[in-house]
């Protein structure tokens, strides 16, 4: 299905160990508006979307998995040299007690990911508007994460992800337009 090249979509660099920031990034790893929820939402919606726009959902879903990999890499790099005391101080003590440094799909507050985050109505227009909103929420979260760190290397990767969310929203808006035009065409039988 995929050809895997061991390379991230965009380089991930961090300048320092920052467990606090790693915790905040977990929002995009396993939160309601994070990359996993988006990837699975779009992958699921493509089964009830018209063929004219199915490629958009497929492509963006696949890219969201690449973003998930980038977020996981950021979290790993920000925590790999952290002591148990640093993890505890940042609120990641329970995660360490259960998983050591392993990642778990949860948000920044430690709430586990749930399938209820995946929205699908079955109405292509409603689903695409949901997707536009999801991308805008992710864009906003990336901006807030950028504002929360002084690590310019980390900011660079986060800015890339923020910009991709903008592009995704544009692609979904174009898809809405395509479907609206198709819906409004006069059909003569």
XYZ file of N, CA, C and O in Angstrom:
756
model
N 0.813 -1.186 0.000
C 0.000 0.000 0.000
C 0.858 1.251 0.000
O 0.583 2.190 -0.706
N 1.905 1.289 0.817
C 2.802 2.430 0.852
C 4.217 1.957 0.590
O 4.575 0.823 0.862
N 5.008 2.849 0.051
C 6.444 2.615 -0.034
C 7.046 3.438 1.084
O 6.846 4.654 1.146
N 7.747 2.773 1.983
C 8.260 3.464 3.162
C 9.716 3.823 2.991
O 10.547 2.976 2.718
N 10.001 5.089 3.111
C 11.367 5.589 3.131
C 11.587 6.158 4.517
O 10.803 6.992 4.986
N 12.605 5.694 5.203
C 12.821 6.110 6.594
C 13.283 7.564 6.609
O 14.461 7.868 6.788
N 12.332 8.437 6.422
C 12.589 9.864 6.359
C 11.288 10.577 6.710
O 10.225 10.212 6.223
N 11.383 11.559 7.577
C 10.201 12.328 7.926
C 9.801 13.249 6.781
O 10.636 13.608 5.936
N 8.550 13.656 6.766
C 8.077 14.572 5.728
C 8.849 15.887 5.777
O 9.091 16.513 4.742
N 9.232 16.292 6.969
C 9.997 17.527 7.176
C 10.922 17.268 8.359
O 10.517 16.617 9.325
N 12.150 17.770 8.325
C 13.082 17.486 9.422
C 12.572 17.986 10.775
O 11.983 19.062 10.859
N 12.793 17.187 11.789
C 12.425 17.556 13.157
C 13.707 17.720 13.951
O 14.477 16.776 14.100
N 13.908 18.944 14.421
C 15.065 19.232 15.273
C 14.565 19.903 16.538
O 13.591 20.658 16.507
N 15.238 19.601 17.628
C 14.978 20.298 18.885
C 16.315 20.723 19.451
O 17.325 20.051 19.248
N 16.332 21.848 20.147
C 17.586 22.386 20.682
C 17.899 21.907 22.090
O 19.035 21.980 22.518
N 16.859 21.427 22.802
C 17.071 21.077 24.208
C 16.005 20.105 24.674
O 14.946 19.982 24.054
N 16.275 19.462 25.774
C 15.282 18.631 26.449
C 14.222 19.578 27.013
O 14.551 20.566 27.673
N 12.955 19.321 26.729
C 11.881 20.182 27.225
C 10.638 19.320 27.437
O 9.778 19.202 26.564
N 10.565 18.712 28.606
C 9.492 17.781 28.912
C 8.133 18.485 28.954
O 7.124 17.937 28.516
N 8.117 19.704 29.436
C 6.877 20.486 29.477
C 6.298 20.619 28.074
O 5.108 20.387 27.838
N 7.157 20.962 27.116
C 6.692 21.125 25.742
C 6.263 19.790 25.152
O 5.280 19.726 24.401
N 6.967 18.726 25.490
C 6.580 17.395 25.015
C 5.157 17.066 25.465
O 4.360 16.522 24.696
N 4.863 17.404 26.701
C 3.510 17.152 27.215
C 2.481 17.927 26.407
O 1.427 17.402 26.050
N 2.749 19.179 26.115
C 1.803 19.974 25.327
C 1.624 19.400 23.919
O 0.529 19.432 23.363
N 2.703 18.881 23.356
C 2.635 18.294 22.006
C 1.763 17.047 21.964
O 1.261 16.666 20.906
N 1.577 16.413 23.105
C 0.722 15.220 23.144
C -0.704 15.541 22.706
O -1.432 14.658 22.263
N -1.085 16.813 22.784
C -2.404 17.223 22.301
C -2.550 16.901 20.820
O -3.601 16.453 20.372
N -1.485 17.117 20.065
C -1.520 16.837 18.629
C -1.243 15.366 18.322
O -1.437 14.922 17.209
N -0.801 14.630 19.319
C -0.549 13.200 19.140
C -1.824 12.393 19.379
O -2.203 11.585 18.553
N -2.483 12.642 20.493
C -3.643 11.834 20.826
C -4.861 12.613 21.268
O -5.771 12.055 21.882
N -4.903 13.897 20.949
C -6.045 14.721 21.328
C -7.170 14.673 20.304
O -7.015 14.146 19.198
N -8.295 15.242 20.666
C -9.485 15.232 19.809
C -9.245 15.884 18.460
O -9.808 15.460 17.446
N -8.405 16.910 18.429
C -8.119 17.617 17.175
C -6.712 17.316 16.673
O -6.175 18.050 15.846
N -6.135 16.240 17.161
C -4.765 15.878 16.804
C -4.663 15.127 15.484
O -5.655 14.876 14.793
N -3.443 14.755 15.190
C -3.136 14.136 13.899
C -3.740 12.735 13.737
O -4.208 12.387 12.662
N -3.751 11.937 14.793
C -4.342 10.601 14.694
C -5.835 10.689 14.397
O -6.343 10.006 13.499
N -6.536 11.532 15.142
C -7.978 11.687 14.926
C -8.264 12.170 13.505
O -9.183 11.671 12.841
N -7.464 13.109 13.012
C -7.676 13.621 11.652
C -7.424 12.536 10.610
O -8.227 12.337 9.692
N -6.321 11.822 10.750
C -5.984 10.778 9.776
C -7.088 9.728 9.695
O -7.512 9.336 8.597
N -7.548 9.284 10.842
C -8.584 8.252 10.854
C -9.936 8.789 10.396
O -10.701 8.087 9.727
N -10.235 10.044 10.722
C -11.492 10.672 10.280
C -11.549 10.680 8.760
O -12.526 10.251 8.157
N -10.502 11.168 8.130
C -10.509 11.299 6.673
C -10.469 9.930 5.995
O -11.136 9.714 4.983
N -9.718 9.010 6.555
C -9.643 7.659 5.986
C -11.026 7.004 6.041
O -11.442 6.332 5.104
N -11.746 7.227 7.124
C -13.074 6.653 7.299
C -14.103 7.333 6.389
O -14.935 6.657 5.787
N -14.047 8.640 6.273
C -15.031 9.386 5.474
C -14.930 9.081 3.988
O -15.913 9.227 3.267
N -13.780 8.654 3.536
C -13.605 8.464 2.089
C -14.504 7.377 1.526
O -14.731 7.320 0.322
N -15.054 6.521 2.378
C -15.921 5.450 1.887
C -17.316 5.946 1.543
O -18.057 5.254 0.857
N -17.688 7.134 2.004
C -19.022 7.654 1.697
C -18.954 9.011 1.001
O -19.908 9.773 1.030
N -17.843 9.278 0.350
C -17.672 10.561 -0.337
C -17.680 10.300 -1.847
O -17.227 9.246 -2.300
N -18.208 11.197 -2.647
C -18.196 10.999 -4.106
C -16.778 10.855 -4.668
O -15.815 11.444 -4.147
N -16.682 10.082 -5.721
C -15.390 9.800 -6.344
C -14.628 11.053 -6.745
O -13.401 11.062 -6.757
N -15.351 12.120 -7.079
C -14.694 13.351 -7.535
C -13.726 13.928 -6.503
O -12.807 14.644 -6.873
N -13.936 13.654 -5.224
C -13.079 14.237 -4.188
C -12.458 13.184 -3.254
O -11.798 13.537 -2.277
N -12.637 11.908 -3.569
C -12.112 10.870 -2.683
C -10.589 10.947 -2.561
O -10.028 10.704 -1.497
N -9.922 11.346 -3.617
C -8.461 11.455 -3.588
C -7.968 12.486 -2.586
O -6.913 12.313 -1.972
N -8.729 13.544 -2.393
C -8.348 14.583 -1.426
C -8.329 13.983 -0.022
O -7.373 14.161 0.734
N -9.387 13.259 0.320
C -9.443 12.633 1.646
C -8.326 11.605 1.815
O -7.682 11.541 2.868
N -8.101 10.814 0.799
C -7.058 9.789 0.869
C -5.675 10.418 1.040
O -4.887 10.004 1.901
N -5.389 11.423 0.237
C -4.075 12.067 0.297
C -3.844 12.779 1.630
O -2.770 12.656 2.227
N -4.837 13.521 2.090
C -4.662 14.256 3.337
C -4.595 13.295 4.521
O -3.797 13.493 5.437
N -5.381 12.244 4.489
C -5.314 11.243 5.556
C -3.912 10.664 5.661
O -3.336 10.567 6.756
N -3.351 10.301 4.532
C -1.998 9.745 4.520
C -0.986 10.761 5.040
O -0.085 10.418 5.814
N -1.144 12.020 4.650
C -0.225 13.046 5.131
C -0.367 13.251 6.635
O 0.621 13.500 7.331
N -1.584 13.137 7.158
C -1.774 13.284 8.607
C -1.005 12.199 9.370
O -0.482 12.451 10.459
N -0.912 11.008 8.810
C -0.093 9.964 9.443
C 1.378 10.378 9.460
O 2.104 10.108 10.423
N 1.819 11.051 8.407
C 3.194 11.558 8.382
C 3.383 12.627 9.459
O 4.438 12.699 10.101
N 2.363 13.438 9.674
C 2.434 14.460 10.726
C 2.460 13.807 12.108
O 3.166 14.278 13.007
N 1.714 12.741 12.265
C 1.717 11.995 13.525
C 3.127 11.485 13.825
O 3.604 11.565 14.957
N 3.797 11.016 12.796
C 5.180 10.549 12.948
C 6.109 11.701 13.349
O 7.000 11.528 14.182
N 5.880 12.867 12.801
C 6.689 14.025 13.172
C 6.462 14.411 14.633
O 7.413 14.699 15.361
N 5.200 14.414 15.058
C 4.886 14.755 16.453
C 5.527 13.738 17.390
O 6.130 14.103 18.412
N 5.426 12.466 17.059
C 6.041 11.424 17.892
C 7.547 11.638 17.990
O 8.132 11.496 19.072
N 8.173 12.008 16.900
C 9.615 12.268 16.896
C 9.947 13.465 17.768
O 10.931 13.444 18.524
N 9.137 14.513 17.698
C 9.356 15.682 18.555
C 9.279 15.302 20.027
O 10.149 15.668 20.819
N 8.225 14.567 20.384
C 8.049 14.162 21.780
C 9.223 13.309 22.228
O 9.778 13.517 23.312
N 9.621 12.367 21.388
C 10.758 11.510 21.731
C 12.021 12.341 21.962
O 12.707 12.186 22.970
N 12.316 13.236 21.039
C 13.532 14.043 21.151
C 13.492 14.979 22.354
O 14.523 15.246 22.974
N 12.318 15.472 22.691
C 12.194 16.387 23.826
C 12.296 15.674 25.176
O 12.576 16.309 26.188
N 12.070 14.368 25.184
C 12.055 13.630 26.459
C 13.143 12.581 26.604
O 13.333 12.055 27.694
N 13.876 12.259 25.544
C 14.794 11.112 25.596
C 15.872 11.239 26.674
O 16.301 10.240 27.228
N 16.284 12.433 27.001
C 17.315 12.623 28.020
C 16.743 13.104 29.362
O 17.492 13.486 30.260
N 15.426 13.069 29.488
C 14.787 13.575 30.704
C 14.917 12.576 31.848
O 14.806 11.365 31.649
N 15.117 13.105 33.020
C 15.159 12.269 34.221
C 13.731 11.987 34.688
O 12.781 12.661 34.280
N 13.589 11.025 35.556
C 12.284 10.713 36.131
C 11.735 11.945 36.852
O 10.532 12.253 36.746
N 12.589 12.663 37.536
C 12.156 13.858 38.253
C 11.622 14.925 37.294
O 10.624 15.591 37.587
N 12.275 15.088 36.153
C 11.806 16.065 35.166
C 10.455 15.638 34.585
O 9.577 16.475 34.374
N 10.299 14.353 34.327
C 9.021 13.854 33.820
C 7.907 14.092 34.836
O 6.816 14.544 34.482
N 8.203 13.812 36.099
C 7.211 14.033 37.149
C 6.860 15.515 37.272
O 5.677 15.866 37.386
N 7.858 16.375 37.226
C 7.631 17.815 37.364
C 6.757 18.357 36.238
O 5.995 19.309 36.437
N 6.847 17.755 35.064
C 6.054 18.199 33.910
C 4.679 17.526 33.862
O 3.919 17.752 32.928
N 4.378 16.703 34.842
C 3.077 16.039 34.863
C 3.040 14.730 34.112
O 1.962 14.182 33.860
N 4.208 14.203 33.735
C 4.259 12.943 32.992
C 4.657 11.758 33.872
O 4.984 10.691 33.370
N 4.593 11.938 35.185
C 4.901 10.844 36.101
C 4.018 9.625 35.881
O 4.524 8.501 35.797
N 2.688 9.810 35.773
C 1.829 8.639 35.535
C 2.167 7.907 34.229
O 2.147 6.685 34.171
N 2.491 8.654 33.186
C 2.875 8.028 31.922
C 4.158 7.217 32.102
O 4.266 6.082 31.630
N 5.120 7.788 32.807
C 6.383 7.080 33.047
C 6.142 5.818 33.874
O 6.693 4.759 33.565
N 5.299 5.919 34.901
C 5.031 4.772 35.769
C 4.398 3.616 34.995
O 4.638 2.452 35.310
N 3.634 3.933 33.960
C 2.960 2.896 33.172
C 3.757 2.457 31.951
O 3.659 1.313 31.532
N 4.553 3.382 31.359
C 5.131 3.106 30.038
C 6.594 3.471 29.880
O 7.103 3.434 28.762
N 7.261 3.927 30.932
C 8.621 4.436 30.808
C 8.566 5.626 29.839
O 7.750 6.514 29.996
N 9.377 5.649 28.795
C 9.376 6.757 27.832
C 8.514 6.468 26.595
O 8.506 7.247 25.642
N 7.791 5.341 26.604
C 6.968 4.984 25.444
C 5.808 5.964 25.279
O 5.262 6.465 26.257
N 5.448 6.198 24.036
C 4.317 7.070 23.742
C 3.005 6.309 23.892
O 2.951 5.093 23.718
N 1.970 7.039 24.203
C 0.628 6.501 24.327
C -0.308 7.548 23.748
O -0.113 8.745 23.954
N -1.317 7.090 23.026
C -2.248 8.050 22.430
C -3.132 8.656 23.510
O -4.110 8.075 23.952
N -2.733 9.850 23.930
C -3.471 10.620 24.927
C -3.245 12.090 24.636
O -2.315 12.453 23.924
N -4.113 12.923 25.202
C -3.932 14.354 25.001
C -2.992 14.922 26.063
O -2.457 14.185 26.886
N -2.813 16.214 26.056
C -1.852 16.842 26.964
C -2.280 16.766 28.427
O -1.456 16.923 29.322
N -3.544 16.492 28.669
C -4.034 16.343 30.041
C -3.996 14.885 30.490
O -4.408 14.575 31.600
N -3.540 13.991 29.609
C -3.443 12.577 29.953
C -4.699 11.779 29.664
O -4.776 10.596 30.014
N -5.683 12.363 29.006
C -6.918 11.655 28.668
C -6.662 10.785 27.443
O -6.226 11.288 26.402
N -6.927 9.474 27.533
C -6.664 8.576 26.403
C -7.475 8.932 25.164
O -8.618 9.389 25.258
N -6.879 8.680 24.014
C -7.554 8.870 22.736
C -8.770 7.953 22.684
O -8.776 6.851 23.228
N -9.815 8.408 22.012
C -11.026 7.606 21.869
C -11.558 7.714 20.445
O -11.400 8.748 19.790
N -12.197 6.655 19.995
C -12.777 6.640 18.648
C -13.900 7.653 18.498
O -14.275 7.998 17.371
N -14.428 8.166 19.602
C -15.483 9.181 19.500
C -14.959 10.480 18.891
O -15.745 11.343 18.515
N -13.638 10.616 18.760
C -13.070 11.786 18.102
C -13.276 11.748 16.590
O -13.133 12.759 15.924
N -13.576 10.596 16.043
C -13.726 10.450 14.595
C -15.144 10.830 14.205
O -16.105 10.167 14.584
N -15.261 11.905 13.469
C -16.563 12.380 13.032
C -16.835 11.914 11.607
O -15.977 12.017 10.737
N -18.019 11.391 11.391
C -18.464 11.013 10.052
C -19.981 11.038 10.048
O -20.621 10.335 10.823
N -20.548 11.867 9.198
C -21.996 12.025 9.121
C -22.573 11.245 7.954
O -23.734 10.898 7.959
N -21.755 11.012 6.929
C -22.266 10.342 5.737
C -22.783 11.310 4.694
O -23.077 10.922 3.575
N -22.894 12.556 5.050
C -23.271 13.606 4.107
C -21.971 14.280 3.688
O -21.280 14.858 4.525
N -21.614 14.204 2.412
C -20.307 14.710 1.973
C -20.052 16.173 2.335
O -18.954 16.515 2.761
N -21.051 17.019 2.179
C -20.859 18.441 2.481
C -20.659 18.634 3.982
O -19.747 19.349 4.416
N -21.481 17.991 4.801
C -21.333 18.101 6.260
C -19.964 17.578 6.697
O -19.295 18.200 7.535
N -19.555 16.454 6.129
C -18.252 15.888 6.503
C -17.107 16.810 6.104
O -16.163 17.002 6.870
N -17.183 17.396 4.925
C -16.107 18.288 4.494
C -16.045 19.556 5.341
O -14.956 20.042 5.645
N -17.200 20.077 5.746
C -17.175 21.233 6.648
C -16.580 20.850 8.000
O -15.862 21.630 8.615
N -16.883 19.651 8.464
C -16.256 19.146 9.694
C -14.744 19.073 9.514
O -13.978 19.420 10.417
N -14.310 18.640 8.351
C -12.879 18.512 8.069
C -12.200 19.879 8.021
O -11.082 20.049 8.519
N -12.874 20.853 7.429
C -12.333 22.221 7.399
C -12.167 22.726 8.837
O -11.112 23.276 9.194
N -13.178 22.517 9.660
C -13.098 22.953 11.061
C -11.964 22.238 11.790
O -11.224 22.861 12.561
N -11.800 20.956 11.528
C -10.724 20.192 12.176
C -9.363 20.763 11.800
O -8.471 20.899 12.655
N -9.180 21.100 10.545
C -7.902 21.655 10.093
C -7.656 23.033 10.704
O -6.524 23.356 11.091
N -8.694 23.827 10.820
C -8.542 25.159 11.423
C -8.228 25.048 12.915
O -7.436 25.830 13.446
N -8.836 24.074 13.600
C -8.522 23.866 15.017
C -7.074 23.407 15.176
O -6.380 23.868 16.093
N -6.619 22.523 14.297
C -5.226 22.073 14.363
C -4.270 23.229 14.084
O -3.246 23.377 14.751
N -4.625 24.069 13.109
C -3.790 25.238 12.804
C -3.657 26.134 14.033
O -2.561 26.570 14.391
N -4.773 26.384 14.702
C -4.753 27.236 15.891
C -3.887 26.605 16.984
O -3.087 27.289 17.625
N -4.027 25.314 17.194
C -3.225 24.634 18.218
C -1.745 24.719 17.895
O -0.929 24.982 18.787
N -1.386 24.531 16.635
C 0.033 24.656 16.270
C 0.548 26.066 16.546
O 1.670 26.234 17.017
N -0.263 27.065 16.275
C 0.175 28.431 16.562
C 0.408 28.622 18.058
O 1.398 29.209 18.467
N -0.491 28.098 18.879
C -0.323 28.227 20.323
C 0.908 27.469 20.805
O 1.624 27.934 21.692
N 1.175 26.304 20.202
C 2.385 25.552 20.567
C 3.644 26.331 20.179
O 4.616 26.369 20.934
N 3.620 26.963 19.018
C 4.748 27.801 18.584
C 4.983 28.910 19.598
O 6.122 29.201 19.978
N 3.891 29.514 20.054
C 3.992 30.603 21.025
C 4.518 30.140 22.384
O 5.029 30.955 23.154
N 4.409 28.851 22.674
C 4.776 28.331 23.999
C 6.224 27.881 24.112
O 6.657 27.467 25.187
N 6.979 27.937 23.029
C 8.369 27.501 23.088
C 9.290 28.589 22.557
O 8.919 29.349 21.668
N 10.503 28.607 23.105
C 11.524 29.511 22.582
C 12.564 28.744 21.767
O 13.544 29.309 21.319
N 12.321 27.468 21.555
C 13.217 26.606 20.780
C 12.957 26.852 19.291
O 11.954 26.400 18.742
N 13.849 27.588 18.638
C 13.630 27.962 17.232
C 13.625 26.745 16.313
O 12.939 26.754 15.292
N 14.382 25.704 16.670
C 14.363 24.487 15.852
C 12.992 23.816 15.921
O 12.431 23.414 14.891
N 12.456 23.703 17.114
C 11.128 23.116 17.284
C 10.072 23.991 16.619
O 9.171 23.484 15.942
N 10.199 25.294 16.767
C 9.257 26.217 16.123
C 9.233 26.012 14.614
O 8.165 26.062 13.997
N 10.383 25.755 14.023
C 10.467 25.543 12.577
C 9.582 24.374 12.145
O 8.793 24.492 11.202
N 9.698 23.246 12.826
C 8.883 22.072 12.486
C 7.405 22.339 12.738
O 6.542 21.924 11.948
N 7.093 23.023 13.825
C 5.702 23.340 14.139
C 5.102 24.295 13.105
O 3.932 24.175 12.744
N 5.909 25.230 12.622
C 5.432 26.146 11.583
C 5.118 25.393 10.292
O 4.138 25.698 9.609
N 5.949 24.415 9.965
C 5.673 23.583 8.789
C 4.313 22.901 8.947
O 3.483 22.934 8.027
N 4.079 22.303 10.110
C 2.813 21.608 10.348
C 1.632 22.575 10.317
O 0.580 22.258 9.746
N 1.803 23.750 10.883
C 0.738 24.761 10.861
C 0.375 25.119 9.419
O -0.803 25.197 9.056
N 1.384 25.310 8.590
C 1.136 25.679 7.193
C 0.449 24.559 6.420
O -0.385 24.823 5.553
N 0.777 23.323 6.729
C 0.121 22.195 6.059
C -1.362 22.139 6.429
O -2.199 21.785 5.596
N -1.680 22.495 7.675
C -3.093 22.522 8.085
C -3.859 23.558 7.267
O -5.006 23.324 6.883
N -3.232 24.679 6.983
C -3.865 25.713 6.155
C -4.134 25.168 4.754
O -5.235 25.345 4.202
N -3.150 24.498 4.183
C -3.310 23.913 2.842
C -4.427 22.873 2.842
O -5.249 22.822 1.919
N -4.472 22.041 3.870
C -5.532 21.025 3.947
C -6.913 21.683 3.981
O -7.835 21.221 3.302
N -7.061 22.731 4.771
C -8.347 23.431 4.833
C -8.730 23.978 3.458
O -9.893 23.879 3.041
N -7.761 24.522 2.742
C -8.017 25.035 1.391
C -8.477 23.908 0.470
O -9.437 24.069 -0.291
N -7.825 22.753 0.535
C -8.191 21.613 -0.322
C -9.604 21.125 -0.008
O -10.368 20.783 -0.909
N -9.950 21.110 1.280
C -11.306 20.696 1.647
C -12.333 21.729 1.173
O -13.427 21.361 0.721
N -12.000 23.008 1.233
C -12.914 24.048 0.735
C -13.117 23.888 -0.773
O -14.239 24.044 -1.271
N -12.042 23.576 -1.487
C -12.155 23.327 -2.930
C -13.053 22.118 -3.196
O -13.842 22.122 -4.148
N -12.949 21.116 -2.363
C -13.780 19.917 -2.516
C -15.259 20.234 -2.297
O -16.122 19.721 -3.015
N -15.542 21.078 -1.316
C -16.923 21.519 -1.099
C -17.432 22.209 -2.350
O -18.547 21.943 -2.815
N -16.619 23.089 -2.913
C -17.019 23.821 -4.111
C -17.304 22.861 -5.273
O -18.301 23.026 -5.982
N -16.465 21.876 -5.449
C -16.667 20.878 -6.513
C -17.999 20.162 -6.328
O -18.778 20.002 -7.276
N -18.276 19.744 -5.118
C -19.525 19.021 -4.854
C -20.748 19.925 -4.963
O -21.801 19.480 -5.430
N -20.616 21.173 -4.567
C -21.747 22.114 -4.684
C -22.059 22.386 -6.153
O -23.231 22.432 -6.538
N -21.031 22.556 -6.956
C -21.245 22.782 -8.391
C -21.887 21.562 -9.030
O -22.771 21.695 -9.876
N -21.460 20.394 -8.642
C -22.033 19.152 -9.168
C -23.508 19.033 -8.771
O -24.348 18.651 -9.574
N -23.804 19.397 -7.549
C -25.170 19.332 -7.032
C -26.097 20.300 -7.755
O -27.271 20.006 -7.984
N -25.557 21.467 -8.137
C -26.373 22.508 -8.760
C -26.540 22.343 -10.272
O -27.309 23.082 -10.893
N -25.835 21.390 -10.879
C -25.975 21.177 -12.316
C -27.378 20.691 -12.661
O -27.947 19.866 -11.958
N -27.898 21.227 -13.753
C -29.196 20.761 -14.227
C -29.014 19.405 -14.894
O -28.109 19.216 -15.695
N -29.878 18.533 -14.540
C -29.818 17.194 -15.135
C -31.042 17.027 -16.064
O -32.175 17.234 -15.639
N -30.754 16.668 -17.285
C -31.831 16.466 -18.233
C -31.833 14.989 -18.619
O -30.814 14.447 -19.047
N -32.974 14.382 -18.439
C -33.091 12.933 -18.759
C -33.953 12.725 -19.952
O -34.846 13.401 -20.268
